[in-house]
CSV table of C-alpha atoms in Angstrom, one decimal:
chain,number,residue,atom,x,y,z
J,1,ILE,CA,-50.3,14.9,36.9
J,2,ILE,CA,-50.5,18.0,39.1
J,3,ASN,CA,-46.9,17.2,40.4
J,4,TYR,CA,-45.5,17.3,36.8
J,5,ASP,CA,-43.7,20.7,35.6
J,6,PHE,CA,-46.0,20.9,32.5
J,7,TYR,CA,-49.2,21.0,34.6
J,8,ASN,CA,-51.3,24.2,34.4
J,9,PRO,CA,-54.6,24.4,35.5
J,10,ALA,CA,-55.5,26.7,32.6
J,11,ASN,CA,-54.6,23.7,30.2
J,12,ILE,CA,-55.6,20.7,32.1
J,13,ILE,CA,-58.6,19.9,34.1
J,14,ILE,CA,-58.8,17.2,36.5
J,15,ILE,CA,-62.2,15.6,36.7
J,16,ASP,CA,-63.9,13.3,39.1
J,17,ARG,CA,-64.4,9.9,37.3
J,18,ASN,CA,-67.7,9.3,38.9
J,19,LYS,CA,-69.1,12.7,38.1
J,20,ALA,CA,-67.5,14.0,34.8
J,21,GLU,CA,-68.4,17.7,34.5
J,22,ILE,CA,-66.2,20.1,32.4
J,23,PRO,CA,-66.8,23.9,33.2
J,24,LYS,CA,-67.9,26.0,29.9
J,25,ASP,CA,-65.3,28.7,31.2
J,26,PHE,CA,-62.6,26.1,30.7
J,27,LEU,CA,-63.5,25.1,27.3
J,28,LYS,CA,-63.6,28.8,26.3
J,29,SER,CA,-60.3,29.8,28.0
J,30,GLN,CA,-57.2,30.4,26.0
J,31,PHE,CA,-54.4,27.6,25.9
J,32,GLN,CA,-51.2,29.0,27.9
J,33,SER,CA,-48.1,28.1,26.1
J,34,ILE,CA,-45.6,25.7,27.9
J,35,PRO,CA,-42.1,26.8,28.3
J,36,LEU,CA,-39.9,25.3,25.5
J,37,LYS,CA,-37.4,24.0,28.1
J,38,ILE,CA,-40.3,22.0,29.6
J,39,MET,CA,-41.3,20.5,26.2
J,40,GLU,CA,-37.9,19.6,25.3
J,41,LYS,CA,-37.4,17.8,28.5
J,42,TYR,CA,-40.2,15.5,27.2
J,43,SER,CA,-38.8,14.9,23.7
J,44,ILE,CA,-37.3,11.6,22.4
J,45,LYS,CA,-34.0,13.2,22.2
J,46,SER,CA,-33.9,14.2,25.9
J,47,TRP,CA,-35.2,10.7,26.9
J,48,VAL,CA,-32.4,9.0,24.9
J,49,ASN,CA,-29.9,11.5,26.3
J,50,THR,CA,-31.0,10.7,29.7
J,51,ILE,CA,-30.7,6.8,29.3
J,52,ILE,CA,-27.4,7.2,27.6
J,53,SER,CA,-25.9,9.4,30.3
J,54,LYS,CA,-26.3,6.5,32.9
J,55,GLU,CA,-23.6,4.2,31.3
J,56,GLU,CA,-23.3,2.1,34.3
J,57,TRP,CA,-26.8,1.1,34.1
J,58,PHE,CA,-27.5,0.9,30.3
J,59,LYS,CA,-25.5,-0.5,27.3
J,60,LEU,CA,-27.6,0.3,24.4
J,61,ASP,CA,-26.3,-1.3,21.1
J,62,THR,CA,-29.6,-1.5,19.6
J,63,GLY,CA,-33.3,-0.6,20.0
J,64,MET,CA,-35.6,-2.8,21.8
J,65,PHE,CA,-39.4,-3.3,22.2
J,66,VAL,CA,-40.3,-3.6,26.0
J,67,ILE,CA,-43.3,-4.8,27.6
J,68,SER,CA,-43.6,-3.7,31.1
J,69,LEU,CA,-46.9,-4.2,33.0
J,70,ASP,CA,-47.8,-2.6,36.4
J,71,PHE,CA,-49.4,-5.3,38.6
J,72,GLU,CA,-50.8,-3.6,41.7
J,73,LEU,CA,-54.7,-4.7,41.9
J,74,GLU,CA,-56.3,-2.2,44.5
J,75,TYR,CA,-52.9,-0.5,45.8
J,76,GLY,CA,-52.7,2.8,44.3
J,77,MET,CA,-56.5,3.3,43.8
J,78,GLU,CA,-57.7,2.7,47.4
J,79,ASP,CA,-59.1,6.3,47.7
J,80,SER,CA,-61.5,5.5,44.6
J,81,VAL,CA,-62.6,2.1,45.2
J,82,ASN,CA,-66.3,1.3,44.3
J,83,LYS,CA,-68.4,-1.7,42.9
J,84,ASN,CA,-67.3,-0.9,39.4
J,85,THR,CA,-63.5,-0.8,40.2
J,86,GLU,CA,-63.9,-4.1,42.4
J,87,ASN,CA,-65.5,-5.9,39.4
J,88,MET,CA,-62.6,-4.7,37.3
J,89,LEU,CA,-60.1,-6.1,39.6
J,90,LEU,CA,-61.8,-9.4,39.8
J,91,LYS,CA,-61.8,-9.5,35.9
J,92,THR,CA,-58.0,-8.6,36.1
J,93,ARG,CA,-57.5,-12.0,38.0
J,94,THR,CA,-59.0,-14.0,35.1
J,95,ILE,CA,-57.3,-12.1,32.4
J,96,ILE,CA,-53.8,-12.4,33.7
J,97,PRO,CA,-53.6,-16.2,33.1
J,98,GLN,CA,-55.2,-15.7,29.6
J,99,ILE,CA,-52.3,-13.2,29.0
J,100,LEU,CA,-49.7,-15.4,30.1
J,101,ASN,CA,-51.0,-18.2,28.0
J,102,CYS,CA,-50.7,-15.8,25.1
J,103,PHE,CA,-47.3,-14.9,26.0
J,104,GLU,CA,-46.0,-18.4,26.2
J,105,LYS,CA,-47.5,-19.3,23.0
J,106,TYR,CA,-45.9,-16.7,21.1
J,107,GLN,CA,-42.8,-16.4,23.2
J,108,ILE,CA,-43.3,-13.1,24.4
J,109,HIS,CA,-41.2,-11.8,27.2
J,110,ALA,CA,-42.6,-9.2,29.6
J,111,THR,CA,-41.8,-7.5,32.9
J,112,TRP,CA,-44.3,-7.4,35.7
J,113,ALA,CA,-43.7,-4.7,38.2
J,114,THR,CA,-45.6,-5.9,41.3
J,115,VAL,CA,-46.6,-4.2,44.3
J,116,GLY,CA,-44.8,-6.0,47.3
J,117,LYS,CA,-47.9,-6.3,49.5
J,118,LEU,CA,-49.4,-8.7,46.8
J,119,PHE,CA,-46.6,-11.3,47.9
J,120,ALA,CA,-48.0,-11.7,51.4
J,121,THR,CA,-49.5,-15.1,52.4
J,122,ASP,CA,-51.8,-13.6,54.9
J,123,LYS,CA,-52.3,-10.4,56.7
J,124,LYS,CA,-49.9,-11.4,59.6
J,125,ASN,CA,-47.3,-12.2,56.9
J,126,MET,CA,-47.7,-8.8,55.4
J,127,HIS,CA,-47.7,-6.8,58.6
J,128,SER,CA,-44.1,-8.7,59.4
J,129,TYR,CA,-42.7,-6.6,56.4
J,130,TYR,CA,-44.4,-3.3,57.3
J,131,PRO,CA,-41.4,-0.6,57.6
J,132,ILE,CA,-41.0,1.1,60.9
J,133,ASP,CA,-40.9,4.5,59.3
J,134,LEU,CA,-44.2,4.5,57.2
J,135,PRO,CA,-44.7,7.3,54.6
J,136,THR,CA,-46.0,10.6,56.0
J,137,TYR,CA,-47.7,12.1,52.9
J,138,SER,CA,-49.4,15.4,53.6
J,139,ASN,CA,-52.5,13.8,52.0
J,140,VAL,CA,-52.9,10.8,54.2
J,141,LEU,CA,-55.4,9.2,51.8
J,142,LEU,CA,-52.5,8.4,49.3
J,143,SER,CA,-51.1,6.1,51.7
J,144,SER,CA,-52.0,2.4,51.4
J,145,TYR,CA,-51.5,1.9,55.0
J,146,GLU,CA,-54.6,4.1,55.9
J,147,TYR,CA,-56.8,1.3,54.3
J,148,ASP,CA,-55.3,-1.5,56.2
J,149,SER,CA,-58.5,-2.3,58.1
J,150,ARG,CA,-60.0,-3.0,54.7
J,151,ILE,CA,-57.4,-5.8,54.1
J,152,LYS,CA,-58.9,-9.2,55.1
J,153,ASN,CA,-56.8,-12.3,56.2
J,154,ASP,CA,-55.7,-13.9,52.9
J,155,GLU,CA,-56.0,-14.3,49.1
J,156,LYS,CA,-58.9,-16.8,49.3
J,157,ILE,CA,-61.3,-14.0,51.0
J,158,ASP,CA,-59.4,-11.0,49.7
J,159,PRO,CA,-58.7,-11.1,45.8
J,160,TYR,CA,-58.0,-7.3,46.0
J,161,HIS,CA,-55.0,-7.2,48.2
J,162,TYR,CA,-53.3,-10.4,47.7
J,163,ALA,CA,-52.0,-12.2,44.6
J,164,LEU,CA,-49.3,-14.8,45.5
J,165,GLU,CA,-51.3,-17.4,43.4
J,166,LEU,CA,-51.1,-15.3,40.2
J,167,ILE,CA,-47.6,-14.3,41.0
J,168,ASN,CA,-46.5,-17.9,40.9
J,169,LYS,CA,-48.3,-18.4,37.7
J,170,ILE,CA,-46.2,-15.5,36.3
J,171,LYS,CA,-43.0,-16.9,37.8
J,172,MET,CA,-43.7,-20.3,36.2
J,173,THR,CA,-44.5,-18.8,32.7
J,174,PRO,CA,-41.2,-18.8,30.3
J,175,GLY,CA,-39.9,-15.3,29.4
J,176,GLN,CA,-41.7,-13.5,32.4
J,177,GLU,CA,-39.8,-11.2,34.9
J,178,LEU,CA,-41.1,-10.2,38.2
J,179,GLY,CA,-40.1,-6.7,39.0
J,180,SER,CA,-40.8,-4.4,41.9
J,181,HIS,CA,-43.6,-1.6,42.1
J,182,THR,CA,-42.2,-0.8,45.6
J,183,PHE,CA,-43.7,-2.5,48.7
J,184,SER,CA,-46.7,-0.1,49.3
J,185,HIS,CA,-47.0,1.7,46.0
J,186,TYR,CA,-44.9,4.5,47.4
J,187,TYR,CA,-44.9,7.9,45.8
J,188,CYS,CA,-41.5,9.3,45.5
J,189,ASN,CA,-42.2,13.0,44.9
J,190,THR,CA,-45.4,13.4,47.0
J,191,GLU,CA,-45.2,16.2,49.9
J,192,GLY,CA,-44.5,14.8,53.1
J,193,GLN,CA,-42.6,11.6,52.3
J,194,THR,CA,-38.8,11.3,53.3
J,195,GLU,CA,-35.7,9.6,51.7
J,196,ASN,CA,-35.5,7.1,54.6
J,197,GLN,CA,-39.2,6.2,54.3
J,198,PHE,CA,-38.4,5.3,50.7
J,199,LYS,CA,-35.3,3.2,51.5
J,200,GLU,CA,-37.4,1.3,54.2
J,201,ASP,CA,-40.1,0.7,51.7
J,202,ILE,CA,-37.7,-0.9,49.1
J,203,LYS,CA,-36.1,-3.0,51.7
J,204,SER,CA,-39.5,-4.4,52.6
J,205,ALA,CA,-40.1,-5.0,48.8
J,206,ILE,CA,-37.0,-6.9,48.3
J,207,ASN,CA,-37.4,-8.9,51.5
J,208,ILE,CA,-40.9,-10.2,50.9
J,209,MET,CA,-40.2,-11.0,47.3
J,210,GLN,CA,-37.0,-13.2,48.3
J,211,ASP,CA,-38.7,-14.6,51.4
J,212,ASN,CA,-42.0,-15.7,49.7
J,213,CYS,CA,-41.2,-16.1,46.1
J,214,ASN,CA,-37.4,-16.7,46.1
J,215,ILE,CA,-37.1,-13.8,43.7
J,216,LYS,CA,-34.3,-11.0,43.9
J,217,PRO,CA,-35.8,-8.0,41.8
J,218,ILE,CA,-33.4,-6.2,39.4
J,219,SER,CA,-36.1,-3.9,37.8
J,220,ILE,CA,-38.4,-1.4,39.4
J,221,VAL,CA,-41.3,0.8,38.2
J,222,PHE,CA,-41.9,3.9,40.1
J,223,PRO,CA,-45.7,4.2,40.9
J,224,LYS,CA,-47.3,7.2,39.0
J,225,ASN,CA,-44.1,7.8,37.2
J,226,GLU,CA,-42.6,9.7,40.4
J,227,ILE,CA,-38.9,9.4,39.8
J,228,ASN,CA,-37.0,11.1,42.6
J,229,ASP,CA,-33.4,11.8,41.4
J,230,LYS,CA,-32.1,11.5,44.9
J,231,TYR,CA,-33.3,8.0,45.1
J,232,VAL,CA,-31.9,6.6,41.9
J,233,ASP,CA,-28.5,5.8,43.3
J,234,TYR,CA,-30.0,3.8,46.2
J,235,ILE,CA,-31.9,1.5,44.0
J,236,GLY,CA,-28.7,0.8,42.1
J,237,GLN,CA,-27.0,0.0,45.6
J,238,MET,CA,-29.9,-2.4,46.3
J,239,GLY,CA,-29.3,-4.6,43.2
J,240,PHE,CA,-31.7,-3.0,40.6
J,241,THR,CA,-30.3,-2.5,37.1
J,242,SER,CA,-33.2,-0.9,35.3
J,243,TYR,CA,-36.1,1.4,36.2
J,244,ARG,CA,-39.1,3.0,34.8
J,245,GLY,CA,-41.0,6.0,35.6
């Protein structure tokens, strides 16, 4: 959230989920007004105008209710993993089939934006899709590649970093779309990363989905809602027709 233009430490405090403490001075401090231009940027009117302005991507005749789910397991939260989060992720693996049964019963369509690494059959297979140009975030702890030693060989012994079994269940359920959540849970606006690194990540995401699941993704969800305007044209060139961020 610190990367958003509305962020102000005087208004928003970031706490440690494992040690939630709010200083009294923060509660007593005065709220600082947010510039009107920034507030208008996040209005419904601005959102609609942004979508309509990209006519080559969207043709909106009627409103639509969309269910778009991020499927990432441990990717994106590696720097805060503990026993509680591991138990939560194991529950996720039991909940997803239940959700799919519900969606099929009531004919509910949904998109599952899935981290590319989850499509790997084993660690050797995963490594074969690693880009040559890895992200160089200033904060290296944000990179999923920093935790590679924690990834075990396959889904049977490591249910936190592989999900091909679940992915195939999603694929076989009527009305479900598998989209991309980038290959490595890539942060597009984080300091240190480059445009070429993003492009290489997207290529890996597309290739592993095609090779291991015979799927060509056409939708993408940017991790942490980090949209980089410089990258939008590229994902269009790569065959994506819609994005969320």
